[in-house]
Amino acid sequence: MKDLLKILKSQGQSEDFDAIRIGLASPEKIRSWSYGEVKKPETINYRTFKPERDGLFCAKIFGPIKDYECLCGKYKRLKHRGVICEKCGVEVTLAKVRRERMGHIELASPVAHIWFLKSLPSRIGLLLDVTLRDIERVLYFEAFVVIDPGMTQLERGQLLTDEQYLDAIEEYGDEFDARMGAEAVYQLLRSIDLQKEMTELREEIEATKSETKYKKLTKRLKLVEAFIESGNRPEWMVMTVLPVLPPELRPLVPLDGGRFATSDLNDLYRRTINRNNRLRRLLDLNDNGRRGRAITGSNKRPLKSLADMIKGKQGRFRQNLLGKRVDYSGRSVIVVGPTLKLHQCGLPKKMALELFKPFIFSKLELRGLATTIKAAKKMVEREGPEVWDILEEVIREHPIMLNRAP
């Protein structure tokens, strides 16, 4: 009885405080608050009224729905306090922990925090010295932003359209790093040296004579100093982990007739989880395992993504197209071509004629030189001058992939 009174007394104690301070939370801080990752959008089972595992009301993450009783009912009463059920994974404790315990969602892609993006003046834009419109162009995948110019003539933070990006790739290759989306903004914010930025801004303020520029620089300096004093980091304005509120603060209440009244937050969380899971599946479809641990099937074998199907010796190109005789492919011996330049490779005319036969037949019919496929075949076999002219046209439009082993 004394033990029970001690527990109830300790549970009833509240911490005294005289002020509240709102600040940015780091991804590590959010994970430290969390008791588990919410992976599914489901809330409760509508037949049993029990919370779904890994869902928004999961008892394993947020705590039991009844005092000192696990979800499956194996452990009941105070004597099992603190025990974690090996069957359902729920800790035997007070149900009111569902008002305190938080969860989290691991985002498949970073997301800019709306408060620091849209609240005027935009804190992200002000810190990067970029207009809100330009930041939105990067975030909504309309433009690339240069993160690391390398040895090129580009500048850090410079925006590039698709055409400009392709031109820069052609000119500089992989000498520079430019990206789009919230990940690009995250990298820019992460690379900011706040102390160095503060020193440079103070020097610029002293040197400037323009009142407009002075106002802008003082705003930036105030923001940089606030970051330094608070100990917050700029990249925390872009979220990689989303905290999930305790379920008792966003309740789901059963009504008459089998209907439920629910907090709007549950619907918003559900949409977020659905979209996050869909995006993660799409990313894994393109390159399974690149982002981290590969998704595995029922036999624990990593599932093959599109990238896995293409790359390597067993990939589509090397296994199926280059190694075997199939339509539109051929094999030959490499010989010296004295008339060719170092970057050129010649293709035998007879081989080209064989490779592009279907296209040549089509062109012969279109021009009225052959009325049927059979007639076109005979013309190609005779190798008349009109056939070689059409071959010239066809190869001008079609690329040829060359592979030389090893």
Short mmCIF file of C-alpha atoms in Angstrom, two decimals:
data_model
loop_
_atom_site.label_atom_id
_atom_site.label_comp_id
_atom_site.label_asym_id
_atom_site.label_seq_id
_atom_site.Cartn_x
_atom_site.Cartn_y
_atom_site.Cartn_z
CA MET A 1 0.00 0.00 0.00
CA LYS A 2 2.88 2.35 0.84
CA ASP A 3 4.45 1.64 -2.57
CA LEU A 4 1.18 2.52 -4.30
CA LEU A 5 0.91 5.81 -2.38
CA LYS A 6 4.52 6.68 -3.31
CA ILE A 7 3.83 6.04 -7.01
CA LEU A 8 0.64 8.11 -6.98
CA LYS A 9 2.42 10.94 -5.12
CA SER A 10 5.33 10.98 -7.59
CA GLN A 11 2.89 10.94 -10.54
CA GLY A 12 0.99 13.89 -9.09
CA GLN A 13 4.04 16.16 -8.71
CA SER A 14 4.41 18.98 -11.23
CA GLU A 15 7.51 20.96 -12.11
CA ASP A 16 7.47 24.64 -11.14
CA PHE A 17 8.34 27.14 -13.87
CA ASP A 18 7.92 30.87 -14.37
CA ALA A 19 8.59 31.23 -18.11
CA ILE A 20 8.24 29.41 -21.43
CA ARG A 21 10.69 29.75 -24.29
CA ILE A 22 9.88 28.57 -27.81
CA GLY A 23 12.84 27.54 -29.95
CA LEU A 24 13.89 25.31 -32.81
CA ALA A 25 14.22 21.59 -32.16
CA SER A 26 17.04 19.61 -33.73
CA PRO A 27 16.27 16.24 -35.38
CA GLU A 28 18.20 14.56 -32.53
CA LYS A 29 16.06 16.41 -29.94
CA ILE A 30 12.82 15.33 -31.66
CA ARG A 31 14.04 11.71 -31.72
CA SER A 32 14.98 11.94 -28.01
CA TRP A 33 11.39 13.04 -27.17
CA SER A 34 9.95 10.18 -29.20
CA TYR A 35 9.05 6.70 -27.92
CA GLY A 36 8.92 5.23 -31.43
CA GLU A 37 8.39 5.90 -35.13
CA VAL A 38 4.81 6.16 -36.42
CA LYS A 39 4.88 4.29 -39.73
CA LYS A 40 1.19 3.68 -40.52
CA PRO A 41 -1.72 6.12 -40.98
CA GLU A 42 -4.24 3.82 -39.20
CA THR A 43 -5.67 4.90 -35.84
CA ILE A 44 -7.77 2.15 -34.21
CA ASN A 45 -9.26 -1.17 -35.29
CA TYR A 46 -12.98 -0.43 -35.76
CA ARG A 47 -14.00 -3.97 -34.73
CA THR A 48 -11.96 -4.33 -31.53
CA PHE A 49 -11.48 -0.57 -30.83
CA LYS A 50 -7.83 -1.33 -30.03
CA PRO A 51 -5.02 0.89 -31.38
CA GLU A 52 -3.30 -0.34 -34.57
CA ARG A 53 0.37 -1.29 -34.17
CA ASP A 54 2.82 1.39 -35.49
CA GLY A 55 -0.21 3.62 -36.12
CA LEU A 56 -1.18 7.05 -34.80
CA PHE A 57 -2.57 5.62 -31.53
CA CYS A 58 -0.11 2.69 -31.16
CA ALA A 59 0.02 1.44 -27.54
CA LYS A 60 3.60 0.21 -27.99
CA ILE A 61 4.74 3.79 -28.76
CA PHE A 62 2.39 5.92 -26.66
CA GLY A 63 1.54 3.63 -23.72
CA PRO A 64 -1.35 1.40 -22.53
CA ILE A 65 -5.02 2.32 -22.93
CA LYS A 66 -5.83 0.90 -19.45
CA ASP A 67 -3.90 1.48 -16.21
CA TYR A 68 -1.29 -1.22 -15.56
CA GLU A 69 -2.52 -3.51 -18.34
CA CYS A 70 -0.80 -4.38 -21.60
CA LEU A 71 -2.78 -4.46 -24.87
CA CYS A 72 -3.08 -8.26 -25.16
CA GLY A 73 -3.99 -8.66 -21.45
CA LYS A 74 -1.08 -10.93 -20.53
CA TYR A 75 0.17 -8.57 -17.80
CA LYS A 76 -2.35 -6.91 -15.49
CA ARG A 77 -2.19 -5.05 -12.17
CA LEU A 78 0.42 -3.00 -10.34
CA LYS A 79 2.78 -5.91 -9.55
CA HIS A 80 3.88 -5.97 -13.23
CA ARG A 81 4.66 -2.22 -13.29
CA GLY A 82 7.50 -1.40 -15.74
CA VAL A 83 7.34 -4.78 -17.53
CA ILE A 84 7.29 -4.65 -21.34
CA CYS A 85 5.04 -7.39 -22.74
CA GLU A 86 6.98 -9.70 -25.09
CA LYS A 87 3.81 -10.41 -27.08
CA CYS A 88 2.35 -6.94 -27.77
CA GLY A 89 5.40 -4.83 -26.81
CA VAL A 90 3.37 -2.51 -24.53
CA GLU A 91 4.83 -1.25 -21.23
CA VAL A 92 2.70 -1.91 -18.12
CA THR A 93 2.20 1.56 -16.62
CA LEU A 94 -0.43 4.27 -16.08
CA ALA A 95 -2.66 5.08 -19.07
CA LYS A 96 -2.12 8.82 -18.54
CA VAL A 97 1.36 8.52 -20.12
CA ARG A 98 -0.61 8.73 -23.40
CA ARG A 99 -0.91 12.46 -22.60
CA GLU A 100 2.90 12.83 -22.42
CA ARG A 101 4.57 10.35 -24.76
CA MET A 102 5.40 11.60 -28.23
CA GLY A 103 6.22 9.76 -31.45
CA HIS A 104 7.94 10.83 -34.65
CA ILE A 105 7.78 10.41 -38.44
CA GLU A 106 11.04 10.00 -40.38
CA LEU A 107 10.53 12.12 -43.50
CA ALA A 108 11.57 10.54 -46.81
CA SER A 109 12.70 13.96 -48.02
CA PRO A 110 13.47 17.18 -46.05
CA VAL A 111 10.69 19.79 -45.76
CA ALA A 112 11.10 23.54 -45.07
CA HIS A 113 9.25 24.66 -41.91
CA ILE A 114 6.36 26.88 -43.02
CA TRP A 115 6.81 29.35 -40.10
CA PHE A 116 10.37 30.19 -41.10
CA LEU A 117 9.60 30.18 -44.82
CA LYS A 118 6.33 32.09 -45.19
CA SER A 119 6.26 34.37 -42.11
CA LEU A 120 7.36 37.77 -43.40
CA PRO A 121 10.20 38.52 -43.49
CA SER A 122 11.12 34.94 -44.43
CA ARG A 123 13.79 33.85 -41.92
CA ILE A 124 15.25 31.32 -44.38
CA GLY A 125 15.37 33.93 -47.16
CA LEU A 126 16.82 36.59 -44.84
CA LEU A 127 19.59 34.32 -43.57
CA LEU A 128 20.54 33.17 -47.09
CA ASP A 129 20.09 36.70 -48.50
CA VAL A 130 17.67 35.35 -51.13
CA THR A 131 14.13 36.56 -51.93
CA LEU A 132 11.14 34.44 -50.87
CA ARG A 133 10.18 33.95 -54.54
CA ASP A 134 13.62 32.50 -55.35
CA ILE A 135 13.57 30.24 -52.26
CA GLU A 136 10.14 28.94 -53.34
CA ARG A 137 11.44 28.24 -56.87
CA VAL A 138 14.14 26.01 -55.36
CA LEU A 139 11.78 24.35 -52.85
CA TYR A 140 9.11 23.62 -55.46
CA PHE A 141 11.66 22.15 -57.92
CA GLU A 142 11.46 24.99 -60.45
CA ALA A 143 15.17 25.95 -60.27
CA PHE A 144 18.56 24.60 -59.19
CA VAL A 145 20.71 26.40 -56.62
CA VAL A 146 24.51 26.23 -56.56
CA ILE A 147 25.69 24.75 -53.24
CA ASP A 148 29.39 24.39 -54.06
CA PRO A 149 30.75 26.26 -57.13
CA GLY A 150 34.13 24.47 -56.94
CA MET A 151 36.65 25.92 -59.43
CA THR A 152 33.95 27.22 -61.80
CA GLN A 153 32.74 30.78 -62.46
CA LEU A 154 29.42 30.04 -60.75
CA GLU A 155 28.60 31.57 -57.34
CA ARG A 156 27.29 29.90 -54.18
CA GLY A 157 23.53 30.49 -53.92
CA GLN A 158 23.19 31.27 -57.65
CA LEU A 159 19.92 30.05 -59.20
CA LEU A 160 19.99 28.07 -62.46
CA THR A 161 17.11 27.11 -64.76
CA ASP A 162 17.03 23.61 -66.29
CA GLU A 163 18.70 24.90 -69.48
CA GLN A 164 21.40 26.80 -67.56
CA TYR A 165 22.06 23.73 -65.38
CA LEU A 166 22.50 21.48 -68.43
CA ASP A 167 24.80 24.06 -70.05
CA ALA A 168 26.87 24.24 -66.84
CA ILE A 169 27.10 20.42 -66.70
CA GLU A 170 28.28 20.39 -70.31
CA GLU A 171 30.88 23.10 -69.62
CA TYR A 172 32.14 22.16 -66.14
CA GLY A 173 31.14 18.49 -65.71
CA ASP A 174 31.03 17.50 -62.02
CA GLU A 175 33.26 20.40 -60.89
CA PHE A 176 30.30 22.04 -59.13
CA ASP A 177 27.34 20.93 -56.99
CA ALA A 178 23.84 22.30 -57.70
CA ARG A 179 20.59 20.84 -56.38
CA MET A 180 16.89 21.61 -56.00
CA GLY A 181 14.24 21.02 -53.34
CA ALA A 182 14.38 21.38 -49.56
CA GLU A 183 17.56 19.27 -49.47
CA ALA A 184 19.40 22.04 -51.38
CA VAL A 185 18.16 24.71 -48.93
CA TYR A 186 19.14 22.42 -46.02
CA GLN A 187 22.71 22.10 -47.38
CA LEU A 188 22.99 25.89 -47.86
CA LEU A 189 21.81 26.57 -44.30
CA ARG A 190 24.06 23.86 -42.91
CA SER A 191 27.17 25.38 -44.51
CA ILE A 192 26.62 28.82 -42.89
CA ASP A 193 29.35 29.81 -40.40
CA LEU A 194 27.37 32.08 -38.05
CA GLN A 195 30.41 33.67 -36.34
CA LYS A 196 32.03 34.48 -39.69
CA GLU A 197 28.71 35.77 -41.05
CA MET A 198 28.29 38.07 -38.01
CA THR A 199 31.81 39.54 -38.44
CA GLU A 200 31.27 40.15 -42.18
CA LEU A 201 27.86 41.77 -41.63
CA ARG A 202 29.27 44.17 -39.00
CA GLU A 203 32.05 45.17 -41.39
CA GLU A 204 29.52 45.74 -44.21
CA ILE A 205 27.28 47.84 -41.91
CA GLU A 206 30.21 50.08 -40.98
CA ALA A 207 31.22 50.50 -44.63
CA THR A 208 27.76 51.11 -46.16
CA LYS A 209 26.27 54.56 -46.76
CA SER A 210 22.97 53.40 -48.23
CA GLU A 211 20.07 53.56 -45.79
CA THR A 212 18.16 50.73 -47.53
CA LYS A 213 21.20 48.45 -47.47
CA TYR A 214 21.87 49.42 -43.83
CA LYS A 215 18.33 48.37 -42.81
CA LYS A 216 18.63 45.05 -44.64
CA LEU A 217 22.05 44.28 -43.16
CA THR A 218 20.94 45.12 -39.60
CA LYS A 219 17.94 42.77 -39.98
CA ARG A 220 20.25 39.95 -41.09
CA LEU A 221 22.73 40.71 -38.29
CA LYS A 222 19.93 40.65 -35.70
CA LEU A 223 18.82 37.22 -36.97
CA VAL A 224 22.38 35.82 -37.02
CA GLU A 225 23.02 37.09 -33.46
CA ALA A 226 19.73 35.54 -32.30
CA PHE A 227 20.82 32.16 -33.70
CA ILE A 228 24.20 32.41 -31.94
CA GLU A 229 22.69 33.47 -28.58
CA SER A 230 19.98 30.78 -28.61
CA GLY A 231 22.34 27.99 -29.69
CA ASN A 232 20.01 27.03 -32.54
CA ARG A 233 21.34 25.95 -35.95
CA PRO A 234 19.98 27.40 -39.23
CA GLU A 235 19.48 23.96 -40.85
CA TRP A 236 16.91 23.09 -38.15
CA MET A 237 14.49 25.36 -40.06
CA VAL A 238 14.31 22.49 -42.59
CA MET A 239 12.67 19.44 -41.03
CA THR A 240 13.94 15.89 -41.55
CA VAL A 241 11.92 14.44 -38.63
CA LEU A 242 8.33 15.36 -37.76
CA PRO A 243 7.23 15.10 -34.08
CA VAL A 244 3.87 13.44 -33.38
CA LEU A 245 1.76 14.75 -30.47
CA PRO A 246 0.62 12.37 -27.69
CA PRO A 247 -2.69 10.68 -28.70
CA GLU A 248 -4.68 11.97 -25.71
CA LEU A 249 -4.07 15.54 -26.95
CA ARG A 250 -5.68 14.67 -30.32
CA PRO A 251 -8.46 12.27 -29.20
CA LEU A 252 -10.66 9.93 -31.23
CA VAL A 253 -14.09 9.73 -29.54
CA PRO A 254 -16.74 7.10 -30.50
CA LEU A 255 -20.25 8.49 -31.15
CA ASP A 256 -23.67 6.83 -31.50
CA GLY A 257 -24.26 4.86 -34.68
CA GLY A 258 -20.68 3.62 -35.00
CA ARG A 259 -19.29 7.02 -36.02
CA PHE A 260 -16.24 8.76 -34.53
CA ALA A 261 -15.37 12.36 -33.70
CA THR A 262 -11.69 13.05 -34.20
CA SER A 263 -9.23 15.91 -33.93
CA ASP A 264 -8.23 17.50 -37.25
CA LEU A 265 -4.62 16.79 -36.33
CA ASN A 266 -5.20 13.06 -36.84
CA ASP A 267 -6.37 13.69 -40.41
CA LEU A 268 -3.34 15.91 -41.10
CA TYR A 269 -0.95 13.32 -39.64
CA ARG A 270 -2.68 10.59 -41.68
CA ARG A 271 -2.22 12.52 -44.93
CA THR A 272 1.42 13.24 -44.07
CA ILE A 273 2.17 9.55 -43.36
CA ASN A 274 0.38 8.40 -46.54
CA ARG A 275 2.30 10.85 -48.72
CA ASN A 276 5.59 10.17 -46.94
CA ASN A 277 5.20 6.40 -47.42
CA ARG A 278 4.27 6.89 -51.08
CA LEU A 279 7.33 9.08 -51.68
CA ARG A 280 9.58 6.56 -49.89
CA ARG A 281 8.21 3.76 -52.12
CA LEU A 282 8.88 5.83 -55.25
CA LEU A 283 12.44 6.61 -54.13
CA ASP A 284 13.03 2.92 -53.40
CA LEU A 285 11.51 1.96 -56.75
CA ASN A 286 14.11 4.08 -58.54
CA ASP A 287 17.09 3.03 -56.42
CA ASN A 288 16.36 0.58 -53.59
CA GLY A 289 18.95 0.76 -50.80
CA ARG A 290 20.60 4.01 -51.88
CA ARG A 291 18.98 6.02 -49.08
CA GLY A 292 19.87 3.47 -46.38
CA ARG A 293 18.74 -0.07 -45.57
CA ALA A 294 17.24 -1.77 -48.62
CA ILE A 295 13.62 -2.97 -48.49
CA THR A 296 13.47 -6.76 -48.26
CA GLY A 297 10.86 -9.28 -49.39
CA SER A 298 9.31 -12.22 -47.51
CA ASN A 299 12.51 -14.28 -47.89
CA LYS A 300 14.69 -11.43 -46.49
CA ARG A 301 16.15 -10.80 -49.96
CA PRO A 302 16.58 -7.09 -50.91
CA LEU A 303 14.01 -6.15 -53.55
CA LYS A 304 15.47 -5.21 -56.94
CA SER A 305 14.82 -1.60 -57.95
CA LEU A 306 14.88 -0.16 -61.49
CA ALA A 307 18.50 0.90 -60.97
CA ASP A 308 19.43 -2.64 -59.85
CA MET A 309 17.83 -4.08 -63.00
CA ILE A 310 19.96 -1.85 -65.22
CA LYS A 311 23.38 -1.83 -63.56
CA GLY A 312 26.13 -4.46 -63.39
CA LYS A 313 26.93 -7.64 -65.29
CA GLN A 314 23.50 -9.14 -64.62
CA GLY A 315 21.78 -5.88 -65.64
CA ARG A 316 19.52 -5.39 -68.65
CA PHE A 317 22.22 -3.88 -70.89
CA ARG A 318 25.15 -6.20 -70.26
CA GLN A 319 23.19 -9.39 -69.65
CA ASN A 320 20.44 -9.12 -72.26
CA LEU A 321 21.33 -6.53 -74.87
CA LEU A 322 25.12 -6.59 -75.24
CA GLY A 323 25.95 -10.23 -74.47
CA LYS A 324 23.43 -12.05 -76.68
CA ARG A 325 22.14 -11.85 -80.23
CA VAL A 326 18.89 -9.88 -80.15
CA ASP A 327 17.14 -7.49 -82.55
CA TYR A 328 19.00 -4.21 -83.05
CA SER A 329 22.34 -5.57 -81.81
CA GLY A 330 25.40 -7.10 -83.43
CA ARG A 331 28.88 -8.42 -82.69
CA SER A 332 32.09 -7.77 -84.56
CA VAL A 333 35.89 -7.82 -84.31
CA ILE A 334 37.66 -4.52 -83.65
CA VAL A 335 40.19 -3.60 -86.34
CA VAL A 336 42.32 -0.52 -87.01
CA GLY A 337 40.71 2.34 -88.95
CA PRO A 338 43.50 4.61 -90.29
CA THR A 339 41.03 7.20 -91.61
CA LEU A 340 39.24 7.60 -88.25
CA LYS A 341 40.07 10.11 -85.51
CA LEU A 342 40.88 9.03 -81.93
CA HIS A 343 37.32 9.72 -80.69
CA GLN A 344 35.63 8.01 -83.64
CA CYS A 345 34.54 4.42 -84.26
CA GLY A 346 33.39 3.04 -87.60
CA LEU A 347 30.43 0.70 -88.16
CA PRO A 348 30.48 -1.67 -91.20
CA LYS A 349 27.87 -0.65 -93.79
CA LYS A 350 26.53 -4.19 -94.11
CA MET A 351 26.07 -4.41 -90.34
CA ALA A 352 24.34 -1.01 -90.24
CA LEU A 353 22.03 -2.16 -93.05
CA GLU A 354 21.12 -5.29 -91.07
CA LEU A 355 20.61 -3.37 -87.80
CA PHE A 356 18.32 -0.72 -89.28
CA LYS A 357 16.35 -2.97 -91.67
CA PRO A 358 12.88 -2.26 -90.15
CA PHE A 359 13.46 1.53 -90.37
CA ILE A 360 14.70 1.24 -93.97
CA PHE A 361 11.64 -0.86 -94.97
CA SER A 362 9.37 1.80 -93.45
CA LYS A 363 11.11 4.68 -95.29
CA LEU A 364 11.02 2.80 -98.63
CA GLU A 365 7.25 2.32 -98.26
CA LEU A 366 6.68 5.95 -97.22
CA ARG A 367 8.52 7.22 -100.30
CA GLY A 368 6.60 4.91 -102.61
CA LEU A 369 9.76 3.07 -103.70
CA ALA A 370 8.28 -0.22 -102.43
CA THR A 371 4.60 -1.18 -102.16
CA THR A 372 5.01 -4.10 -99.76
CA ILE A 373 7.47 -5.29 -97.10
CA LYS A 374 8.45 -8.14 -99.44
CA ALA A 375 9.36 -5.66 -102.19
CA ALA A 376 11.30 -3.52 -99.69
CA LYS A 377 13.22 -6.63 -98.55
CA LYS A 378 14.25 -7.39 -102.13
CA MET A 379 15.45 -3.79 -102.64
CA VAL A 380 17.60 -3.99 -99.49
CA GLU A 381 19.06 -7.33 -100.60
CA ARG A 382 20.02 -5.75 -103.98
CA GLU A 383 21.69 -2.88 -102.05
CA GLY A 384 20.73 -0.19 -104.54
CA PRO A 385 21.90 3.47 -104.18
CA GLU A 386 18.49 4.57 -102.81
CA VAL A 387 18.90 2.07 -99.93
CA TRP A 388 22.25 3.62 -98.88
CA ASP A 389 20.71 7.13 -99.05
CA ILE A 390 17.90 6.06 -96.71
CA LEU A 391 20.41 4.38 -94.36
CA GLU A 392 22.29 7.73 -94.12
CA GLU A 393 19.05 9.42 -93.04
CA VAL A 394 18.15 6.72 -90.50
CA ILE A 395 21.52 6.63 -88.70
CA ARG A 396 21.49 10.43 -88.40
CA GLU A 397 18.51 10.17 -86.00
CA HIS A 398 19.40 6.99 -84.09
CA PRO A 399 22.18 6.65 -81.48
CA ILE A 400 24.35 3.51 -81.45
CA MET A 401 25.69 2.08 -78.19
CA LEU A 402 29.14 0.52 -78.41
CA ASN A 403 30.56 -1.84 -75.83
CA ARG A 404 34.10 -3.21 -75.89
CA ALA A 405 34.99 -6.02 -73.47
CA PRO A 406 36.57 -6.17 -71.01
#
